[in-house]
Short mmCIF file of C-alpha atoms and ligand atoms in Angstrom, two decimals:
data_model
loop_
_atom_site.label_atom_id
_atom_site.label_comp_id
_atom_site.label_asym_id
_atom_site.label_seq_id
_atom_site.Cartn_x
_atom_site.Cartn_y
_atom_site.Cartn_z
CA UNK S 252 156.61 90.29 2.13
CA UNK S 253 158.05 86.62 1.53
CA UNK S 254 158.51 85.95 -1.90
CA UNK S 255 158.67 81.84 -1.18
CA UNK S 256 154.58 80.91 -1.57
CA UNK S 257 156.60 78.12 0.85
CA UNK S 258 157.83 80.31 3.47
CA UNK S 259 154.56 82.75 3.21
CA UNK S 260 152.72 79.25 3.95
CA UNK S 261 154.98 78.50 7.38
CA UNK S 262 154.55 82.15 8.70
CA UNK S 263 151.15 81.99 7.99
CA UNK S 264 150.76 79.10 9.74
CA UNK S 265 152.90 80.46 12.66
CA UNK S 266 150.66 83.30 13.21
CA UNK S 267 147.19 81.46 12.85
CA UNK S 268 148.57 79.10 15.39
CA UNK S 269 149.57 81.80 17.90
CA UNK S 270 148.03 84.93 17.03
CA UNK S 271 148.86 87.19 20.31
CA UNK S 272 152.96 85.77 20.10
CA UNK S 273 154.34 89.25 18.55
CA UNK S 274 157.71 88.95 19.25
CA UNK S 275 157.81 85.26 18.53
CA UNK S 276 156.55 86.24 14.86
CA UNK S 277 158.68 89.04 14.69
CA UNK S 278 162.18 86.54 15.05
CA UNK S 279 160.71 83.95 12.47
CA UNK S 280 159.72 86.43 10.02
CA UNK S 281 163.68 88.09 10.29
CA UNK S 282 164.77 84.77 9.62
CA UNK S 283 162.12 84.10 7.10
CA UNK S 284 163.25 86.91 5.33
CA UNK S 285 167.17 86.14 4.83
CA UNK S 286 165.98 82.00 4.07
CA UNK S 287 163.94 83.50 1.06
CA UNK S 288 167.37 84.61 -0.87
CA UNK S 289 168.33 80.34 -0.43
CA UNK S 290 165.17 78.41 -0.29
CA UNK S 291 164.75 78.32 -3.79
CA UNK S 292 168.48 76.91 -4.19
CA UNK S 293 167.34 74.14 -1.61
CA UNK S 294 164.35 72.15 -2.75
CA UNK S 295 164.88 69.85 0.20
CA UNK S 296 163.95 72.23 2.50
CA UNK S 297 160.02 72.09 1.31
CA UNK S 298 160.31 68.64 0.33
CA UNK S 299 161.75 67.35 4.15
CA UNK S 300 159.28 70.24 5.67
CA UNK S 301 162.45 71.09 7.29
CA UNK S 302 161.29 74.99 7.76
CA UNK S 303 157.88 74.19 9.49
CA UNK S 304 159.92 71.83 11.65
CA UNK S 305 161.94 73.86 12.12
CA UNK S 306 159.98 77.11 13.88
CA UNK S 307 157.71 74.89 16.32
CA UNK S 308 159.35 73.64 19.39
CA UNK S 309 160.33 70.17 20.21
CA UNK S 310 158.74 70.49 23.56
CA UNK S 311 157.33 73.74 25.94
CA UNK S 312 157.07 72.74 28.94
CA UNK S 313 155.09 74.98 31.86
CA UNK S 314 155.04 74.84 35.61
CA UNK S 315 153.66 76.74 38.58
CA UNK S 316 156.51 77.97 40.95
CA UNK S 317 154.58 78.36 44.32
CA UNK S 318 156.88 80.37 47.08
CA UNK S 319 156.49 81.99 50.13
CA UNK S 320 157.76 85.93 51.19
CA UNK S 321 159.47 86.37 54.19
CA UNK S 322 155.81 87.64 55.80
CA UNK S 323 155.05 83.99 55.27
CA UNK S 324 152.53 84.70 52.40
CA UNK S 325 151.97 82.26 49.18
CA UNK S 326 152.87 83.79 45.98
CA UNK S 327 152.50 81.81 42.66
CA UNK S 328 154.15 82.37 39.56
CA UNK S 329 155.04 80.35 35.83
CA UNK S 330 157.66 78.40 34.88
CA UNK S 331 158.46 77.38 31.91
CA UNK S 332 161.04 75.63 29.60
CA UNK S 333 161.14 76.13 26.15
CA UNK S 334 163.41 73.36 24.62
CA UNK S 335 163.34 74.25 21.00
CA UNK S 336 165.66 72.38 18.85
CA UNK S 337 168.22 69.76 19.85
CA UNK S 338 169.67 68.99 16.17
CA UNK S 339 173.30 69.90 16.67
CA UNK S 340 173.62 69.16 20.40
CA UNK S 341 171.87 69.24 23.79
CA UNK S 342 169.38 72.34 24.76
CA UNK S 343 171.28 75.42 26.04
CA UNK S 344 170.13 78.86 26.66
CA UNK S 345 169.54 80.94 29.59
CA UNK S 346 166.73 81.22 32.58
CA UNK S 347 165.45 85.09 32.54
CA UNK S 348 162.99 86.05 35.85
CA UNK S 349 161.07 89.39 34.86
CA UNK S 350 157.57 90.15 34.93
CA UNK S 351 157.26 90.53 31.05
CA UNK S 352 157.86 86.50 30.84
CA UNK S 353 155.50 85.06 28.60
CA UNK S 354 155.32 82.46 25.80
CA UNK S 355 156.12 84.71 23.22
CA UNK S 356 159.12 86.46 24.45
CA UNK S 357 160.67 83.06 25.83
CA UNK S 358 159.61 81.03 22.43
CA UNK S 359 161.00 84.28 20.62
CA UNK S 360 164.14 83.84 22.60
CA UNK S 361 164.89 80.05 22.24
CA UNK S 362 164.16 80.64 17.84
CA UNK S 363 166.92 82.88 18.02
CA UNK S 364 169.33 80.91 20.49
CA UNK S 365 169.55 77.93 17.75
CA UNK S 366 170.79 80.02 15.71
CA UNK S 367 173.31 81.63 17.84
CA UNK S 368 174.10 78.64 19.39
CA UNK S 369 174.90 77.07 15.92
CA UNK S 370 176.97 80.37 15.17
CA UNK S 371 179.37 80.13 18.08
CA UNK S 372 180.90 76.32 16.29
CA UNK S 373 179.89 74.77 19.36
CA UNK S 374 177.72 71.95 19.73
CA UNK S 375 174.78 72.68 21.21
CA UNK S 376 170.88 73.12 20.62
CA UNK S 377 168.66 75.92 21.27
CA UNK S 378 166.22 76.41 24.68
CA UNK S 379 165.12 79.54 26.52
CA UNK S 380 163.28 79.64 29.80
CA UNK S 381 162.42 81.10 32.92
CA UNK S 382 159.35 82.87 34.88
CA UNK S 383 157.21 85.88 35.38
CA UNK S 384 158.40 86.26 39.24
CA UNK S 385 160.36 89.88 39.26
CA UNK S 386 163.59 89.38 41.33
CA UNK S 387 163.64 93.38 41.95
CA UNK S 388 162.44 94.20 45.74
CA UNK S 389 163.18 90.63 47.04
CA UNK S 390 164.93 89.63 49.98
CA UNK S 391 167.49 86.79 49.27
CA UNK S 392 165.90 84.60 51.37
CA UNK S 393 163.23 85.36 48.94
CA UNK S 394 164.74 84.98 45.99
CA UNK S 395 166.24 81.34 47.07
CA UNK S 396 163.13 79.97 47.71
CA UNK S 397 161.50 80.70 44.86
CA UNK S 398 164.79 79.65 42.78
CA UNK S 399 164.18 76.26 44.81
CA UNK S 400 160.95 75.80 43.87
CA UNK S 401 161.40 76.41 40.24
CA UNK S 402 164.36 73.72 40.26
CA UNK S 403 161.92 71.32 42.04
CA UNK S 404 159.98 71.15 39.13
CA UNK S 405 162.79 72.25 36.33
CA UNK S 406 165.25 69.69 37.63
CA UNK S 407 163.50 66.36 35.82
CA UNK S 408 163.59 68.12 32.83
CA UNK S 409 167.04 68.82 32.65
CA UNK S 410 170.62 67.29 32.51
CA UNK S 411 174.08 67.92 31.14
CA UNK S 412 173.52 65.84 27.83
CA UNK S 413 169.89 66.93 27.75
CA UNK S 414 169.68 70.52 28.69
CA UNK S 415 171.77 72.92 29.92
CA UNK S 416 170.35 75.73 31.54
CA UNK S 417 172.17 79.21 32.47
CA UNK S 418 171.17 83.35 33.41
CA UNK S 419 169.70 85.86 31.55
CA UNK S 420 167.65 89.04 32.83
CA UNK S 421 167.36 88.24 36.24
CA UNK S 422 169.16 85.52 36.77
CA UNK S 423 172.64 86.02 38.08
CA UNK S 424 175.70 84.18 39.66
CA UNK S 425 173.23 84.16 43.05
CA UNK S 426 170.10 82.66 41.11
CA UNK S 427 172.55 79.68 39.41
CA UNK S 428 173.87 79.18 42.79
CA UNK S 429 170.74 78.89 44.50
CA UNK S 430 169.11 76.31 41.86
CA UNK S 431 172.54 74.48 41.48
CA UNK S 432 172.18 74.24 44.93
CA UNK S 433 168.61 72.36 45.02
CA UNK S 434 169.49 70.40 41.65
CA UNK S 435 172.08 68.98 43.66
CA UNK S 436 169.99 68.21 47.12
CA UNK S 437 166.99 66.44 44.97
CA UNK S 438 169.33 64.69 42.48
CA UNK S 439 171.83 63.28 45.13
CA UNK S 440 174.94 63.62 42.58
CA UNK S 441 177.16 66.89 41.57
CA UNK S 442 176.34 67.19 37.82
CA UNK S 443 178.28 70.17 37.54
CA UNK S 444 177.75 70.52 33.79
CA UNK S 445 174.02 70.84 33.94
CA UNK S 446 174.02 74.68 34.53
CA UNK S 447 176.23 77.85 33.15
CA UNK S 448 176.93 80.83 34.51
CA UNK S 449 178.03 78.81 38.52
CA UNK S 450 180.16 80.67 40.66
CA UNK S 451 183.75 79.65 39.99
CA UNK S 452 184.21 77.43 43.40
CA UNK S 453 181.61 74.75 42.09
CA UNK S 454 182.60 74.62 38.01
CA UNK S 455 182.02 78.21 36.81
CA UNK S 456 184.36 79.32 34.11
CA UNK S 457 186.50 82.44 34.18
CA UNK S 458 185.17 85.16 31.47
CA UNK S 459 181.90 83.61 31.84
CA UNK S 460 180.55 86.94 33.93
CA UNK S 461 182.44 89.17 31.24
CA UNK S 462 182.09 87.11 28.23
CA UNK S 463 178.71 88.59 26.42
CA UNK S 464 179.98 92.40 26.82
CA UNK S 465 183.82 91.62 25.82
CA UNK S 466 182.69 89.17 22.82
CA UNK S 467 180.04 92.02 21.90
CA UNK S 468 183.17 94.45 21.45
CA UNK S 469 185.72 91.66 19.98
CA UNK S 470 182.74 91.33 17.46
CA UNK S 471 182.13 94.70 16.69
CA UNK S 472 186.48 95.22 16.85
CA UNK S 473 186.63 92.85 13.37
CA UNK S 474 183.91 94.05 11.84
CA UNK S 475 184.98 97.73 12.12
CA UNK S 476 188.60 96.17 11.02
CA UNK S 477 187.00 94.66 8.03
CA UNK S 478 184.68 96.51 6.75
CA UNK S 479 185.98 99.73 7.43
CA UNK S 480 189.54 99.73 8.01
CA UNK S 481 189.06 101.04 11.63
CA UNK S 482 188.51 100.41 15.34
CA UNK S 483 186.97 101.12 18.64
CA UNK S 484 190.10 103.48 19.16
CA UNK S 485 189.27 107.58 19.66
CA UNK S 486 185.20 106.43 18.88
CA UNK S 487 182.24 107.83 21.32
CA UNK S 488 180.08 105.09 22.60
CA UNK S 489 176.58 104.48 24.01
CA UNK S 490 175.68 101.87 25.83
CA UNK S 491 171.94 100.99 27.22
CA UNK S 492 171.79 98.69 29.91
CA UNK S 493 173.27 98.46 33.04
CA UNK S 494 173.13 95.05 33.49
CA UNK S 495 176.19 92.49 33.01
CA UNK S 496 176.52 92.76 28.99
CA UNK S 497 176.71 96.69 29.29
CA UNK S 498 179.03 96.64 32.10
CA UNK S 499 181.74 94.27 30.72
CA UNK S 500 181.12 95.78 27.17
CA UNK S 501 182.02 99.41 28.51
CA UNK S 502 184.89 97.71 30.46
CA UNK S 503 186.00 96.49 26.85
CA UNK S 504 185.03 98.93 24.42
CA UNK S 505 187.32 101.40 27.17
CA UNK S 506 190.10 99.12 26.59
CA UNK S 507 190.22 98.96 23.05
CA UNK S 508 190.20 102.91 23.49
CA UNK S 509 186.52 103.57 23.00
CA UNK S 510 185.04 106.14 25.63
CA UNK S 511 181.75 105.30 26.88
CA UNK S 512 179.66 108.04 27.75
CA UNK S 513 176.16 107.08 28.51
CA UNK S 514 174.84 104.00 29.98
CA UNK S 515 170.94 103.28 31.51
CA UNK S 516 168.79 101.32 33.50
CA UNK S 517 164.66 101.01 33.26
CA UNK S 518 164.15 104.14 34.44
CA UNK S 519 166.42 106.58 33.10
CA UNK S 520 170.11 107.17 31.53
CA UNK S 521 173.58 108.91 32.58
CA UNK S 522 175.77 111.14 30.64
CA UNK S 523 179.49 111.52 31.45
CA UNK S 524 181.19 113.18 28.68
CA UNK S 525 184.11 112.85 30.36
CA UNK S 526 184.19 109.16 29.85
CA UNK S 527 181.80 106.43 32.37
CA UNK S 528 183.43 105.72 35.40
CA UNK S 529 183.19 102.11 34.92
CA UNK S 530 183.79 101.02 38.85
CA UNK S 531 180.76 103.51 40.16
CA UNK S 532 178.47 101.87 37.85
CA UNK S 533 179.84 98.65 39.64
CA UNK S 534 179.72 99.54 42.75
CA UNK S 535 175.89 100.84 42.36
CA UNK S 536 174.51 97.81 40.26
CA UNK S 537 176.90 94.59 41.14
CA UNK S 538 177.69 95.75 44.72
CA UNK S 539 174.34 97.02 46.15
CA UNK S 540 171.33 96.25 43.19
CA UNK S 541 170.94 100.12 43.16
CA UNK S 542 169.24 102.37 40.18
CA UNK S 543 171.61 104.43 37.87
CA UNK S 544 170.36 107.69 39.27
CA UNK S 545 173.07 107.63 41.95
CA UNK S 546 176.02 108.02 39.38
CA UNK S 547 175.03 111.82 38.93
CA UNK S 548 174.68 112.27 42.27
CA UNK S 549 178.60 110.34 43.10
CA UNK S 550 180.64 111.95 39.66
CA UNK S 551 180.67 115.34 38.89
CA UNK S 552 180.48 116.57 35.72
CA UNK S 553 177.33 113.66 34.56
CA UNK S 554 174.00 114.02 34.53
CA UNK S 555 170.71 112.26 34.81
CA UNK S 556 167.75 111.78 32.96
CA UNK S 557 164.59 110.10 33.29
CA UNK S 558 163.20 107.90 30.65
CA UNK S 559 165.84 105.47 29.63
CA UNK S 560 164.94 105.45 25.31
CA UNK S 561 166.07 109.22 25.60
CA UNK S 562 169.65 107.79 25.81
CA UNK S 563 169.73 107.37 22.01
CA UNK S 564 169.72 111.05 21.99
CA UNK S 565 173.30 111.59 22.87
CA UNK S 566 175.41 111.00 19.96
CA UNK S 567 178.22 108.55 19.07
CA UNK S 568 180.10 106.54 16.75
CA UNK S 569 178.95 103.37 18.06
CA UNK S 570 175.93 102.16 19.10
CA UNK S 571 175.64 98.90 21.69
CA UNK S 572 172.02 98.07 22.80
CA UNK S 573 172.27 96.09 26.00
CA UNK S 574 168.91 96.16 27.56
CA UNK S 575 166.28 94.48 26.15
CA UNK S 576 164.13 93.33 23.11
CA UNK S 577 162.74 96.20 20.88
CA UNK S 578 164.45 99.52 22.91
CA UNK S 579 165.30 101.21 19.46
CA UNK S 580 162.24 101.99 17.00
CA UNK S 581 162.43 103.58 13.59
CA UNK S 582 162.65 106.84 14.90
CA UNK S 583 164.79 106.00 17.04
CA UNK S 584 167.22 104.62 14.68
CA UNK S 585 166.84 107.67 12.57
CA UNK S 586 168.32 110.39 15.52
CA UNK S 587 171.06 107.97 16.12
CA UNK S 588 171.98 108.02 12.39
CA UNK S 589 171.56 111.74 12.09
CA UNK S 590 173.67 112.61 15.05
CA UNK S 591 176.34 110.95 12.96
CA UNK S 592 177.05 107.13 14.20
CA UNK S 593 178.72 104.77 11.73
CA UNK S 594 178.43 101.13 13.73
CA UNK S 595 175.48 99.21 15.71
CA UNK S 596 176.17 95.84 17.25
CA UNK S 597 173.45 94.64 19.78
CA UNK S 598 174.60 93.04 22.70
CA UNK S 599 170.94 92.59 24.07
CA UNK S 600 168.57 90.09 22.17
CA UNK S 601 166.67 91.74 19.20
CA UNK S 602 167.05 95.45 20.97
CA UNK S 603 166.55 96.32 17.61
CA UNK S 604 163.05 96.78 15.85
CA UNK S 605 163.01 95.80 11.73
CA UNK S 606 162.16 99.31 11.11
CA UNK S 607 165.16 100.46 12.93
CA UNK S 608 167.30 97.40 11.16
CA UNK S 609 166.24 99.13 7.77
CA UNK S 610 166.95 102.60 8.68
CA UNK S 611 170.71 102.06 9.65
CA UNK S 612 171.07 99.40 6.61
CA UNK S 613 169.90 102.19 4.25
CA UNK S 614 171.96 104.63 5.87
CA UNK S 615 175.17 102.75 5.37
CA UNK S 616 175.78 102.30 9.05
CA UNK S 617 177.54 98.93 9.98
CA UNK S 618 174.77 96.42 11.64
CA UNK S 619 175.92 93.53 14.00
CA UNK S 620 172.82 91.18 14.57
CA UNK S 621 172.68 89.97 18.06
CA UNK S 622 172.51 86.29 16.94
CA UNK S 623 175.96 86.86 15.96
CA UNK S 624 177.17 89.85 18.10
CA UNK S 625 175.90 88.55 21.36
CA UNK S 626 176.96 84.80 21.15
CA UNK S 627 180.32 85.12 23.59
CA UNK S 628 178.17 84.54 26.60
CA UNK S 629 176.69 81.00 25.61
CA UNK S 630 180.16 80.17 23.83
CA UNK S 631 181.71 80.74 26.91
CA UNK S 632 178.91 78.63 28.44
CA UNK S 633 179.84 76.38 26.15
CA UNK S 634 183.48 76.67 27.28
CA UNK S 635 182.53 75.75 30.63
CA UNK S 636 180.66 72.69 29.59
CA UNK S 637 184.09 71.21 28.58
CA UNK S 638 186.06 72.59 31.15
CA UNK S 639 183.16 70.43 33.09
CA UNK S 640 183.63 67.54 31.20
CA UNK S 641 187.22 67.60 31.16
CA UNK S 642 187.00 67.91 35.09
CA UNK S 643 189.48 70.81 34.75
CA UNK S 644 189.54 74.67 34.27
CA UNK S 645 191.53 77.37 31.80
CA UNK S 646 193.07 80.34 32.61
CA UNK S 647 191.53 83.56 32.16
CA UNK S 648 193.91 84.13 28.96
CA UNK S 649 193.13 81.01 28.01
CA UNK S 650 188.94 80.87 27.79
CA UNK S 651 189.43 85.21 26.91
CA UNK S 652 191.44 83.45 23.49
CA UNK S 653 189.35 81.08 22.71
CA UNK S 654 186.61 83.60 23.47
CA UNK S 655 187.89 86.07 20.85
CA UNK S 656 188.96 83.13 18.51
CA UNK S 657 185.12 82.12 18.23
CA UNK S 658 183.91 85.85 17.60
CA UNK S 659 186.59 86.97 14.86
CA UNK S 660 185.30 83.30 13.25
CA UNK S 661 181.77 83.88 13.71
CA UNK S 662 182.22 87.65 11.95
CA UNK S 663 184.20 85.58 9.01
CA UNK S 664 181.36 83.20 8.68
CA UNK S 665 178.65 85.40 8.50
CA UNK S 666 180.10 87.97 6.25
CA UNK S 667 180.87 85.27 3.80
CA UNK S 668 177.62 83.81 4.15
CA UNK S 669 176.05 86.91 3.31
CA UNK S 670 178.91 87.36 0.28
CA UNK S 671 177.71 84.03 -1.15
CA UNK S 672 173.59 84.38 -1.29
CA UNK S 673 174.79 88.37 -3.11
CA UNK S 674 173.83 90.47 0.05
CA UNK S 675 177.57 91.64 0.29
CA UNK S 676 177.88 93.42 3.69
CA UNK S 677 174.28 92.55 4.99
CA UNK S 678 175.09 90.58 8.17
CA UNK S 679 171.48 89.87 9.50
CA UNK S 680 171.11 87.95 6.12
CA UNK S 681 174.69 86.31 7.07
CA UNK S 682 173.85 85.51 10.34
CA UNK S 683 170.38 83.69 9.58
CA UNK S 684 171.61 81.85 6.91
CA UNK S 685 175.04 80.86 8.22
CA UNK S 686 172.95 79.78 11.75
CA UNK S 687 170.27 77.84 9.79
CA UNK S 688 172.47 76.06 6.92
CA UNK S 689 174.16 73.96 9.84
CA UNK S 690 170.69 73.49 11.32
CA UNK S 691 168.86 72.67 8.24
CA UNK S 692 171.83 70.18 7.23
CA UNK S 693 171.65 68.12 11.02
CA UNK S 694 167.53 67.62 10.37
CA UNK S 695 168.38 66.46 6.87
CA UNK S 696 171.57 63.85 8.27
CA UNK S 697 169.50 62.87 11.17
CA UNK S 698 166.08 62.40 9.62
CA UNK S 699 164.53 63.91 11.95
CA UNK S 700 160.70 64.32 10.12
N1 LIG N 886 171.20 84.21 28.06
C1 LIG N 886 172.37 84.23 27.25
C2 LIG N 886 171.98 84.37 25.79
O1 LIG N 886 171.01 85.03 25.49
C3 LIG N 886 173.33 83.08 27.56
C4 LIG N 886 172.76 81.72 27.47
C5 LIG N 886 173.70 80.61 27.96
O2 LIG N 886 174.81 80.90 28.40
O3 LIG N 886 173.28 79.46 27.89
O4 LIG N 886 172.63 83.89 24.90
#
């Protein structure tokens, strides 16, 4: 319950105005919650209606994406743009194509991008978009023409000072080609900055691909350092997902001498006590867009099994959700703390339900919030937006530094932040209140009520 009859007013409000958008009202009321320790400290905030300003969009914007198969038949799916808040610099988030696409999840996603985005030090605003069209089955002939229809209509509504799109779920290196490729035919001029995530011929950035999983891991590297005096080093590791953030964080959390042993897709999870075989997983889900299943039957030694929330049943040290929103329940959360883990840092966006939040808080475990933990990929975006600008492009050392620069900072910030408002060691209040302070400050400058 909100103790602020101020705040309790703006969620109110938020849920009479959209009563079916659960997970939309689940990331206010997470941020809601942390705000409550400051509001009272900050006046301005009711007096500038900065906090009802701040949780409605600047603009949604929603589009049919009409496409045909490769039988020749008409499909139609949505579109839509969620440009949320462009205080601190132009929209950026990602594009994510699954069938669960809906207002809620997208205007959940672009809440918590400001934030993030504000985290990373980086000037840029918050936006989420993308469509209900399910990439999984289609040809790529299939897939390009519906990416060309969605930039038909996405294209006017985007630009490199005005929004910045880049991937998510579904949306790869091939999707950003394929509506680079048909911003660039309708516009007539190569405005490379206006996407992230482009193949590195045509302005992509090196550690872009790698960037959420390895910034996930330098992340959770500090804030073992600091609050516990340890490391990845000798610790067991799970891993859900299969996707780019679990691949690249496995790659990393192996480096820093973690061994991964259990990683998932939708369907199931795999078990390799003996440590994942990082380039099979490749092989199956970069190289040929195959299901999980197939490591068992390729490495001996593993095993597979079907229903992919049973993979919080094997037990670790650390715990990296890196599939999708709300994976891990209470219960959940209570068998991964009972078989013994000490660290959770979610690489996914808000994998984590409250319930489960509380559980591991109470329990002492270290929590990484995924506004904070999960920021390397649109940093590196960001990255890539000056390498753009500049007309020139860094090393792999050099954007991996810079990379790990912005993450150690980010854990600095948020622990302090959380020091300051007397929630010593609570980083989802650190991360909400260090994202929003820089936020809230911008409306105030700018005047923007
Ligand atoms: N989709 C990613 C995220 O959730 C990256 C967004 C971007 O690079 O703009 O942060």
């Amino acid at each position: 319950m909100l103790k602020s009859e101020y705040l309790q007013r703006v969620y109110t409000q938020v849920v009479t105005r959209d009563p079916d958008q659960k997970e939309f009202h689940q990331a206010v009321l997470e941020v809601l919650e942390s705000l409550d320790m400051i509001v009272e400290q900050h006046p301005e905030y009711e007096q500038k209606g900065i906090i009802e300003t701040f949780v409605e969009p600047e603009r949604m914007i929603c589009f049919r994406v009409p496409w045909i198969d490769d039988e020749g038949k008409v499909h139609v799916n949505r579109g839509y743009r969620i440009q949320f808040s462009s205080a601190i610099g132009p929209y950026k988030g990602g594009l994510r194509f699954h069938p669960t696409v809906n207002l809620s999840i997208l205007k959940f996603l672009g809440f918590e991008q400001i934030l993030k985005n504000s985290l990373t030090g980086l000037p840029m605003g918050g936006a989420k978009g993308g469509s209900d069209f399910d990439p999984k089955g289609k040809s790529d002939g299939e897939v390009m023409r519906f990416c060309q229809s969605f930039m038909t209509e996405l294209n006017r509504h985007i630009g490199q000072f005005v929004d910045v799109p880049a991937g998510d779920i579904g949306v790869g290196a091939r999707e950003i080609g394929y509506l680079f490729g048909q911003y660039r035919r309708i516009r007539g001029s190569y405005d490379a900055g206006v996407l992230t995530g482009k193949g590195l011929e045509f302005g992509g950035s090196l550690v872009r691909t790698e960037a959420t999983g390895y910034g996930l891991c330098y992340l959770t590297e500090e804030m073992l350092k600091c609050m516990r005096n340890d490391s990845f080093q000798g610790k067991t590791v799970v891993i859900s997902g299969s996707g780019n953030v679990a691949i690249f964080a496995c790659q990393k959390a192996t480096q820093l001498g973690g061994k991964v042993v259990a990683m998932s897709d939708s369907n199931g999870y795999i078990h390799d006590p003996n440590g994942i075989d990082l380039d099979v997983v490749k092989d199956i889900k970069l190289g040929h867009r195959g299901r999980i299943k197939e490591y068992a039957e390729r490495v001996p030694g593993s095993t597979y099994t079907e229903g992919f929330r049973n993979i919080w049943n094997v037990p670790c040290d650390i715990a990296l959700p890196c599939a999708t929103q709300n994976e891990i329940d209470g219960e959940i959360a209570k068998i991964i703390v009972k078989n013994g883990a000490m660290a959770v840092a979610e690489g996914a966006n808000m994998p984590c339900r409250p319930e489960a939040i509380h559980v591991f808080q109470e329990a002492g475990l270290l929590f990484a919030p995924a506004k904070a933990a999960n920021a390397g990929g649109v940093a590196t975006s960001g990255l890539e937006m000056s390498q753009n600008s500049m007309r020139y492009s860094w090393t792999f050392e050099e954007v991996d530094a810079k990379l790990k620069d912005i993450m150690v900072n980010i854990f600095h910030n948020i622990y302090n932040a959380a020091e300051e408002c007397g929630h010593s060691g609570d980083l989802v209040v650190g991360a909400n209140i260090a994202g929003f302070k820089k936020v809230a400050d911008v409306m105030l400058a700018q005047g923007l009520i």
